[in-house]
């Protein structure tokens, strides 16, 4: 066996004990975690201090280091972190060989949510100060994450109707089997009849429960109830029948460094109201006077585009095609040219559409334009099925047109958005094992995501500067 490298004998006595620091190299990320947490003003960030009486507790810095190490190494469970503290040399080095129990670890994450989120923001500030974040352009996106709530424990009007229909069909099926059992031999019929009656009664009880739940759902503010995690909501995904019960996580990522500069967790199933919010957060985090934000068409909203402009944020977001005219082979709105000085439209036939009415819909002031020559127009079959073609224009339509012009001038904008932000969510979901959150309720889930994004940003900064370089920048 002399041809192989041999390890040391397990029972061999050592004259001098090994130093734990020898097992942690200079390039090891745990050294970055240690320096980053030590440089934080934990009391200012809001971490709870030690109790005035009773047994001394663990320093919040120690538990923050433990969590940050866990999230950087795909260990998010408090019970698994407890085990790592007793067997992992890197964790022993990081915590000074302290081994808190899982409840202490879990309580720290639950009780220090705001402080954890502040620490995540502080690392973004650090990246800005050392020059990792240029702050000119960010890419925004949202992704659905599973909550600790199965679809069977989530109730919506549609889900209840479907389940009631399934229960009724099951009862009918068992009643048919009951009729068949009555025609069998007496002893067999008695056994089957008893069993079938029990199942029918259980289904009827389930139906009564669903009917009671239907009343509660109708009175709920958003007509939806989740039993395990009350804040989780059913959300549709791209695939048919692949909806999940969870949360919508928003993130804004710097296009140069790929560092997440802002994030937020919501339980809305869409992104339409998040563009201005993420733009403002990203602008504050990067500290720039003017910021460009790239987003997909799911973020488009005229009101949100206007809010971005007012906040000093320049949005670039494709406008979805909601009209069916193009799909049916007729002229679309882009075929009608607007003339601002005269406040009129020019149609493909060369006629002028003038403003006829002004209405307010969903808080938006809308002007409608049409021509009185449509009925005799030779292009009418390819334009409209009504008496005349009406074009609707929002009073602030010019901001949407300006954004479309910016998008036309930057044909690579959506490609940059995809390669910047989408892999962030893919990476974090892989770290989670494609599983669900460990905690319940919206604030606690927000704490979890802050730890995920903080771990992601630390890894990204190490990739850019190296561990020694980042440590030197933090200490400098």
mmCIF file with all atom_site columns, C-alpha atoms in Angstrom, residues 64-209:
data_model
loop_
_atom_site.group_PDB
_atom_site.id
_atom_site.type_symbol
_atom_site.label_atom_id
_atom_site.label_alt_id
_atom_site.label_comp_id
_atom_site.label_asym_id
_atom_site.label_entity_id
_atom_site.label_seq_id
_atom_site.pdbx_PDB_ins_code
_atom_site.Cartn_x
_atom_site.Cartn_y
_atom_site.Cartn_z
_atom_site.occupancy
_atom_site.B_iso_or_equiv
_atom_site.pdbx_formal_charge
_atom_site.auth_seq_id
_atom_site.auth_comp_id
_atom_site.auth_asym_id
_atom_site.auth_atom_id
_atom_site.pdbx_PDB_model_num
ATOM 1   C CA . UNK A 1 64  ? -25.012 36.952  12.860  1.00 0.00 ? 64  UNK A CA 1
ATOM 2   C CA . UNK A 1 65  ? -21.705 35.426  11.779  1.00 0.00 ? 65  UNK A CA 1
ATOM 3   C CA . UNK A 1 66  ? -23.188 31.955  12.171  1.00 0.00 ? 66  UNK A CA 1
ATOM 4   C CA . UNK A 1 67  ? -26.211 32.804  10.025  1.00 0.00 ? 67  UNK A CA 1
ATOM 5   C CA . UNK A 1 68  ? -24.185 34.559  7.350   1.00 0.00 ? 68  UNK A CA 1
ATOM 6   C CA . UNK A 1 69  ? -21.866 31.551  7.137   1.00 0.00 ? 69  UNK A CA 1
ATOM 7   C CA . UNK A 1 70  ? -24.876 29.231  6.914   1.00 0.00 ? 70  UNK A CA 1
ATOM 8   C CA . UNK A 1 71  ? -26.564 31.163  4.115   1.00 0.00 ? 71  UNK A CA 1
ATOM 9   C CA . UNK A 1 72  ? -23.298 31.376  2.182   1.00 0.00 ? 72  UNK A CA 1
ATOM 10  C CA . UNK A 1 73  ? -22.978 27.578  2.396   1.00 0.00 ? 73  UNK A CA 1
ATOM 11  C CA . UNK A 1 74  ? -26.588 26.516  1.785   1.00 0.00 ? 74  UNK A CA 1
ATOM 12  C CA . UNK A 1 75  ? -27.290 25.792  5.465   1.00 0.00 ? 75  UNK A CA 1
ATOM 13  C CA . UNK A 1 76  ? -30.376 27.800  6.446   1.00 0.00 ? 76  UNK A CA 1
ATOM 14  C CA . UNK A 1 77  ? -31.945 25.509  9.063   1.00 0.00 ? 77  UNK A CA 1
ATOM 15  C CA . UNK A 1 78  ? -31.322 26.403  12.712  1.00 0.00 ? 78  UNK A CA 1
ATOM 16  C CA . UNK A 1 79  ? -30.986 22.709  13.598  1.00 0.00 ? 79  UNK A CA 1
ATOM 17  C CA . UNK A 1 80  ? -28.386 22.162  10.890  1.00 0.00 ? 80  UNK A CA 1
ATOM 18  C CA . UNK A 1 81  ? -26.520 25.281  12.024  1.00 0.00 ? 81  UNK A CA 1
ATOM 19  C CA . UNK A 1 82  ? -26.472 23.833  15.537  1.00 0.00 ? 82  UNK A CA 1
ATOM 20  C CA . UNK A 1 83  ? -24.832 20.665  14.195  1.00 0.00 ? 83  UNK A CA 1
ATOM 21  C CA . UNK A 1 84  ? -22.332 22.647  12.108  1.00 0.00 ? 84  UNK A CA 1
ATOM 22  C CA . UNK A 1 85  ? -21.263 24.628  15.170  1.00 0.00 ? 85  UNK A CA 1
ATOM 23  C CA . UNK A 1 86  ? -20.199 21.390  16.855  1.00 0.00 ? 86  UNK A CA 1
ATOM 24  C CA . UNK A 1 87  ? -18.347 19.726  13.970  1.00 0.00 ? 87  UNK A CA 1
ATOM 25  C CA . UNK A 1 88  ? -17.324 22.332  11.373  1.00 0.00 ? 88  UNK A CA 1
ATOM 26  C CA . UNK A 1 89  ? -13.823 23.722  11.935  1.00 0.00 ? 89  UNK A CA 1
ATOM 27  C CA . UNK A 1 90  ? -14.619 26.915  9.987   1.00 0.00 ? 90  UNK A CA 1
ATOM 28  C CA . UNK A 1 91  ? -17.627 27.595  12.198  1.00 0.00 ? 91  UNK A CA 1
ATOM 29  C CA . UNK A 1 92  ? -15.588 26.828  15.317  1.00 0.00 ? 92  UNK A CA 1
ATOM 30  C CA . UNK A 1 93  ? -13.028 29.392  14.168  1.00 0.00 ? 93  UNK A CA 1
ATOM 31  C CA . UNK A 1 94  ? -15.758 31.912  13.388  1.00 0.00 ? 94  UNK A CA 1
ATOM 32  C CA . UNK A 1 95  ? -17.678 31.572  16.669  1.00 0.00 ? 95  UNK A CA 1
ATOM 33  C CA . UNK A 1 96  ? -14.803 30.832  19.021  1.00 0.00 ? 96  UNK A CA 1
ATOM 34  C CA . UNK A 1 97  ? -15.986 27.208  19.414  1.00 0.00 ? 97  UNK A CA 1
ATOM 35  C CA . UNK A 1 98  ? -19.331 28.343  20.793  1.00 0.00 ? 98  UNK A CA 1
ATOM 36  C CA . UNK A 1 99  ? -22.224 25.997  20.037  1.00 0.00 ? 99  UNK A CA 1
ATOM 37  C CA . UNK A 1 100 ? -25.625 27.629  20.685  1.00 0.00 ? 100 UNK A CA 1
ATOM 38  C CA . UNK A 1 101 ? -28.695 25.389  20.564  1.00 0.00 ? 101 UNK A CA 1
ATOM 39  C CA . UNK A 1 102 ? -31.106 25.529  17.637  1.00 0.00 ? 102 UNK A CA 1
ATOM 40  C CA . UNK A 1 103 ? -33.784 27.470  19.533  1.00 0.00 ? 103 UNK A CA 1
ATOM 41  C CA . UNK A 1 104 ? -31.348 30.248  20.410  1.00 0.00 ? 104 UNK A CA 1
ATOM 42  C CA . UNK A 1 105 ? -30.280 30.377  16.771  1.00 0.00 ? 105 UNK A CA 1
ATOM 43  C CA . UNK A 1 106 ? -33.876 30.428  15.485  1.00 0.00 ? 106 UNK A CA 1
ATOM 44  C CA . UNK A 1 107 ? -34.980 33.065  18.011  1.00 0.00 ? 107 UNK A CA 1
ATOM 45  C CA . UNK A 1 108 ? -32.162 35.377  16.917  1.00 0.00 ? 108 UNK A CA 1
ATOM 46  C CA . UNK A 1 109 ? -33.377 35.333  13.292  1.00 0.00 ? 109 UNK A CA 1
ATOM 47  C CA . UNK A 1 110 ? -36.978 35.840  14.371  1.00 0.00 ? 110 UNK A CA 1
ATOM 48  C CA . UNK A 1 111 ? -36.316 38.677  16.844  1.00 0.00 ? 111 UNK A CA 1
ATOM 49  C CA . UNK A 1 112 ? -33.796 40.698  14.821  1.00 0.00 ? 112 UNK A CA 1
ATOM 50  C CA . UNK A 1 113 ? -35.474 40.997  11.442  1.00 0.00 ? 113 UNK A CA 1
ATOM 51  C CA . UNK A 1 114 ? -35.147 44.775  11.065  1.00 0.00 ? 114 UNK A CA 1
ATOM 52  C CA . UNK A 1 115 ? -31.530 44.690  12.193  1.00 0.00 ? 115 UNK A CA 1
ATOM 53  C CA . UNK A 1 116 ? -30.666 41.917  9.712   1.00 0.00 ? 116 UNK A CA 1
ATOM 54  C CA . UNK A 1 117 ? -32.201 43.937  6.889   1.00 0.00 ? 117 UNK A CA 1
ATOM 55  C CA . UNK A 1 118 ? -30.213 46.975  8.041   1.00 0.00 ? 118 UNK A CA 1
ATOM 56  C CA . UNK A 1 119 ? -27.005 44.915  7.977   1.00 0.00 ? 119 UNK A CA 1
ATOM 57  C CA . UNK A 1 120 ? -27.782 43.876  4.402   1.00 0.00 ? 120 UNK A CA 1
ATOM 58  C CA . UNK A 1 121 ? -28.196 47.531  3.416   1.00 0.00 ? 121 UNK A CA 1
ATOM 59  C CA . UNK A 1 122 ? -24.975 48.371  5.221   1.00 0.00 ? 122 UNK A CA 1
ATOM 60  C CA . UNK A 1 123 ? -23.029 45.973  3.038   1.00 0.00 ? 123 UNK A CA 1
ATOM 61  C CA . UNK A 1 124 ? -24.434 47.710  -0.063  1.00 0.00 ? 124 UNK A CA 1
ATOM 62  C CA . UNK A 1 125 ? -23.229 51.025  1.393   1.00 0.00 ? 125 UNK A CA 1
ATOM 63  C CA . UNK A 1 126 ? -19.806 49.443  1.944   1.00 0.00 ? 126 UNK A CA 1
ATOM 64  C CA . UNK A 1 127 ? -19.688 48.235  -1.681  1.00 0.00 ? 127 UNK A CA 1
ATOM 65  C CA . UNK A 1 128 ? -20.561 51.732  -2.836  1.00 0.00 ? 128 UNK A CA 1
ATOM 66  C CA . UNK A 1 129 ? -17.850 53.306  -0.687  1.00 0.00 ? 129 UNK A CA 1
ATOM 67  C CA . UNK A 1 130 ? -15.111 50.986  -1.953  1.00 0.00 ? 130 UNK A CA 1
ATOM 68  C CA . UNK A 1 131 ? -16.140 51.562  -5.570  1.00 0.00 ? 131 UNK A CA 1
ATOM 69  C CA . UNK A 1 132 ? -17.801 48.270  -6.450  1.00 0.00 ? 132 UNK A CA 1
ATOM 70  C CA . UNK A 1 133 ? -21.120 49.908  -7.353  1.00 0.00 ? 133 UNK A CA 1
ATOM 71  C CA . UNK A 1 134 ? -21.041 52.472  -10.132 1.00 0.00 ? 134 UNK A CA 1
ATOM 72  C CA . UNK A 1 135 ? -24.747 53.149  -9.754  1.00 0.00 ? 135 UNK A CA 1
ATOM 73  C CA . UNK A 1 136 ? -25.577 54.172  -13.306 1.00 0.00 ? 136 UNK A CA 1
ATOM 74  C CA . UNK A 1 137 ? -27.949 51.361  -14.311 1.00 0.00 ? 137 UNK A CA 1
ATOM 75  C CA . UNK A 1 138 ? -29.787 48.619  -12.439 1.00 0.00 ? 138 UNK A CA 1
ATOM 76  C CA . UNK A 1 139 ? -31.916 45.721  -13.648 1.00 0.00 ? 139 UNK A CA 1
ATOM 77  C CA . UNK A 1 140 ? -35.107 44.826  -11.773 1.00 0.00 ? 140 UNK A CA 1
ATOM 78  C CA . UNK A 1 141 ? -37.056 41.600  -11.701 1.00 0.00 ? 141 UNK A CA 1
ATOM 79  C CA . UNK A 1 142 ? -39.420 39.621  -9.494  1.00 0.00 ? 142 UNK A CA 1
ATOM 80  C CA . UNK A 1 143 ? -39.548 35.908  -8.777  1.00 0.00 ? 143 UNK A CA 1
ATOM 81  C CA . UNK A 1 144 ? -41.984 33.650  -6.924  1.00 0.00 ? 144 UNK A CA 1
ATOM 82  C CA . UNK A 1 145 ? -40.703 31.683  -3.939  1.00 0.00 ? 145 UNK A CA 1
ATOM 83  C CA . UNK A 1 146 ? -42.572 28.923  -2.140  1.00 0.00 ? 146 UNK A CA 1
ATOM 84  C CA . UNK A 1 147 ? -43.943 29.554  1.331   1.00 0.00 ? 147 UNK A CA 1
ATOM 85  C CA . UNK A 1 148 ? -44.461 27.088  4.183   1.00 0.00 ? 148 UNK A CA 1
ATOM 86  C CA . UNK A 1 149 ? -47.999 26.540  2.903   1.00 0.00 ? 149 UNK A CA 1
ATOM 87  C CA . UNK A 1 150 ? -49.186 23.812  0.545   1.00 0.00 ? 150 UNK A CA 1
ATOM 88  C CA . UNK A 1 151 ? -51.732 24.509  -2.158  1.00 0.00 ? 151 UNK A CA 1
ATOM 89  C CA . UNK A 1 152 ? -54.208 22.302  -0.277  1.00 0.00 ? 152 UNK A CA 1
ATOM 90  C CA . UNK A 1 153 ? -54.086 24.750  2.642   1.00 0.00 ? 153 UNK A CA 1
ATOM 91  C CA . UNK A 1 154 ? -54.746 27.783  0.444   1.00 0.00 ? 154 UNK A CA 1
ATOM 92  C CA . UNK A 1 155 ? -58.312 28.766  -0.419  1.00 0.00 ? 155 UNK A CA 1
ATOM 93  C CA . UNK A 1 156 ? -59.617 30.999  -3.166  1.00 0.00 ? 156 UNK A CA 1
ATOM 94  C CA . UNK A 1 157 ? -63.142 31.120  -4.649  1.00 0.00 ? 157 UNK A CA 1
ATOM 95  C CA . UNK A 1 158 ? -61.993 29.178  -7.704  1.00 0.00 ? 158 UNK A CA 1
ATOM 96  C CA . UNK A 1 159 ? -60.130 26.562  -5.664  1.00 0.00 ? 159 UNK A CA 1
ATOM 97  C CA . UNK A 1 160 ? -63.141 26.025  -3.389  1.00 0.00 ? 160 UNK A CA 1
ATOM 98  C CA . UNK A 1 161 ? -65.487 25.575  -6.358  1.00 0.00 ? 161 UNK A CA 1
ATOM 99  C CA . UNK A 1 162 ? -63.117 23.005  -7.859  1.00 0.00 ? 162 UNK A CA 1
ATOM 100 C CA . UNK A 1 163 ? -62.764 21.092  -4.577  1.00 0.00 ? 163 UNK A CA 1
ATOM 101 C CA . UNK A 1 164 ? -66.515 21.099  -3.966  1.00 0.00 ? 164 UNK A CA 1
ATOM 102 C CA . UNK A 1 165 ? -67.044 19.631  -7.424  1.00 0.00 ? 165 UNK A CA 1
ATOM 103 C CA . UNK A 1 166 ? -64.431 16.956  -6.700  1.00 0.00 ? 166 UNK A CA 1
ATOM 104 C CA . UNK A 1 167 ? -66.049 16.068  -3.365  1.00 0.00 ? 167 UNK A CA 1
ATOM 105 C CA . UNK A 1 168 ? -69.514 15.842  -4.954  1.00 0.00 ? 168 UNK A CA 1
ATOM 106 C CA . UNK A 1 169 ? -68.151 13.547  -7.660  1.00 0.00 ? 169 UNK A CA 1
ATOM 107 C CA . UNK A 1 170 ? -66.526 11.345  -4.997  1.00 0.00 ? 170 UNK A CA 1
ATOM 108 C CA . UNK A 1 171 ? -69.755 11.105  -3.023  1.00 0.00 ? 171 UNK A CA 1
ATOM 109 C CA . UNK A 1 172 ? -71.659 10.080  -6.146  1.00 0.00 ? 172 UNK A CA 1
ATOM 110 C CA . UNK A 1 173 ? -69.040 7.442   -6.878  1.00 0.00 ? 173 UNK A CA 1
ATOM 111 C CA . UNK A 1 174 ? -69.234 5.992   -3.367  1.00 0.00 ? 174 UNK A CA 1
ATOM 112 C CA . UNK A 1 175 ? -73.052 6.001   -3.465  1.00 0.00 ? 175 UNK A CA 1
ATOM 113 C CA . UNK A 1 176 ? -72.900 3.911   -6.637  1.00 0.00 ? 176 UNK A CA 1
ATOM 114 C CA . UNK A 1 177 ? -70.527 1.493   -4.907  1.00 0.00 ? 177 UNK A CA 1
ATOM 115 C CA . UNK A 1 178 ? -72.930 1.377   -1.963  1.00 0.00 ? 178 UNK A CA 1
ATOM 116 C CA . UNK A 1 179 ? -75.760 0.256   -4.265  1.00 0.00 ? 179 UNK A CA 1
ATOM 117 C CA . UNK A 1 180 ? -73.505 -2.444  -5.660  1.00 0.00 ? 180 UNK A CA 1
ATOM 118 C CA . UNK A 1 181 ? -72.521 -3.620  -2.167  1.00 0.00 ? 181 UNK A CA 1
ATOM 119 C CA . UNK A 1 182 ? -76.171 -4.084  -1.174  1.00 0.00 ? 182 UNK A CA 1
ATOM 120 C CA . UNK A 1 183 ? -76.526 -6.773  -3.856  1.00 0.00 ? 183 UNK A CA 1
ATOM 121 C CA . UNK A 1 184 ? -73.613 -8.871  -2.528  1.00 0.00 ? 184 UNK A CA 1
ATOM 122 C CA . UNK A 1 185 ? -73.645 -11.575 0.131   1.00 0.00 ? 185 UNK A CA 1
ATOM 123 C CA . UNK A 1 186 ? -74.783 -10.480 3.569   1.00 0.00 ? 186 UNK A CA 1
ATOM 124 C CA . UNK A 1 187 ? -71.467 -10.611 5.460   1.00 0.00 ? 187 UNK A CA 1
ATOM 125 C CA . UNK A 1 188 ? -69.485 -9.018  2.606   1.00 0.00 ? 188 UNK A CA 1
ATOM 126 C CA . UNK A 1 189 ? -72.206 -6.416  2.043   1.00 0.00 ? 189 UNK A CA 1
ATOM 127 C CA . UNK A 1 190 ? -72.194 -5.422  5.706   1.00 0.00 ? 190 UNK A CA 1
ATOM 128 C CA . UNK A 1 191 ? -68.422 -4.899  5.796   1.00 0.00 ? 191 UNK A CA 1
ATOM 129 C CA . UNK A 1 192 ? -68.349 -2.886  2.561   1.00 0.00 ? 192 UNK A CA 1
ATOM 130 C CA . UNK A 1 193 ? -71.425 -0.860  3.502   1.00 0.00 ? 193 UNK A CA 1
ATOM 131 C CA . UNK A 1 194 ? -69.901 0.180   6.824   1.00 0.00 ? 194 UNK A CA 1
ATOM 132 C CA . UNK A 1 195 ? -66.635 1.216   5.197   1.00 0.00 ? 195 UNK A CA 1
ATOM 133 C CA . UNK A 1 196 ? -68.357 3.106   2.380   1.00 0.00 ? 196 UNK A CA 1
ATOM 134 C CA . UNK A 1 197 ? -70.690 4.917   4.774   1.00 0.00 ? 197 UNK A CA 1
ATOM 135 C CA . UNK A 1 198 ? -67.682 6.084   6.791   1.00 0.00 ? 198 UNK A CA 1
ATOM 136 C CA . UNK A 1 199 ? -66.034 7.472   3.666   1.00 0.00 ? 199 UNK A CA 1
ATOM 137 C CA . UNK A 1 200 ? -69.240 9.179   2.539   1.00 0.00 ? 200 UNK A CA 1
ATOM 138 C CA . UNK A 1 201 ? -69.669 10.808  5.949   1.00 0.00 ? 201 UNK A CA 1
ATOM 139 C CA . UNK A 1 202 ? -66.056 11.998  5.872   1.00 0.00 ? 202 UNK A CA 1
ATOM 140 C CA . UNK A 1 203 ? -66.626 13.542  2.436   1.00 0.00 ? 203 UNK A CA 1
ATOM 141 C CA . UNK A 1 204 ? -69.800 15.244  3.603   1.00 0.00 ? 204 UNK A CA 1
ATOM 142 C CA . UNK A 1 205 ? -67.923 16.688  6.548   1.00 0.00 ? 205 UNK A CA 1
ATOM 143 C CA . UNK A 1 206 ? -65.270 17.917  4.132   1.00 0.00 ? 206 UNK A CA 1
ATOM 144 C CA . UNK A 1 207 ? -67.988 19.541  2.042   1.00 0.00 ? 207 UNK A CA 1
ATOM 145 C CA . UNK A 1 208 ? -69.384 21.339  5.094   1.00 0.00 ? 208 UNK A CA 1
ATOM 146 C CA . UNK A 1 209 ? -65.888 22.571  5.930   1.00 0.00 ? 209 UNK A CA 1
#
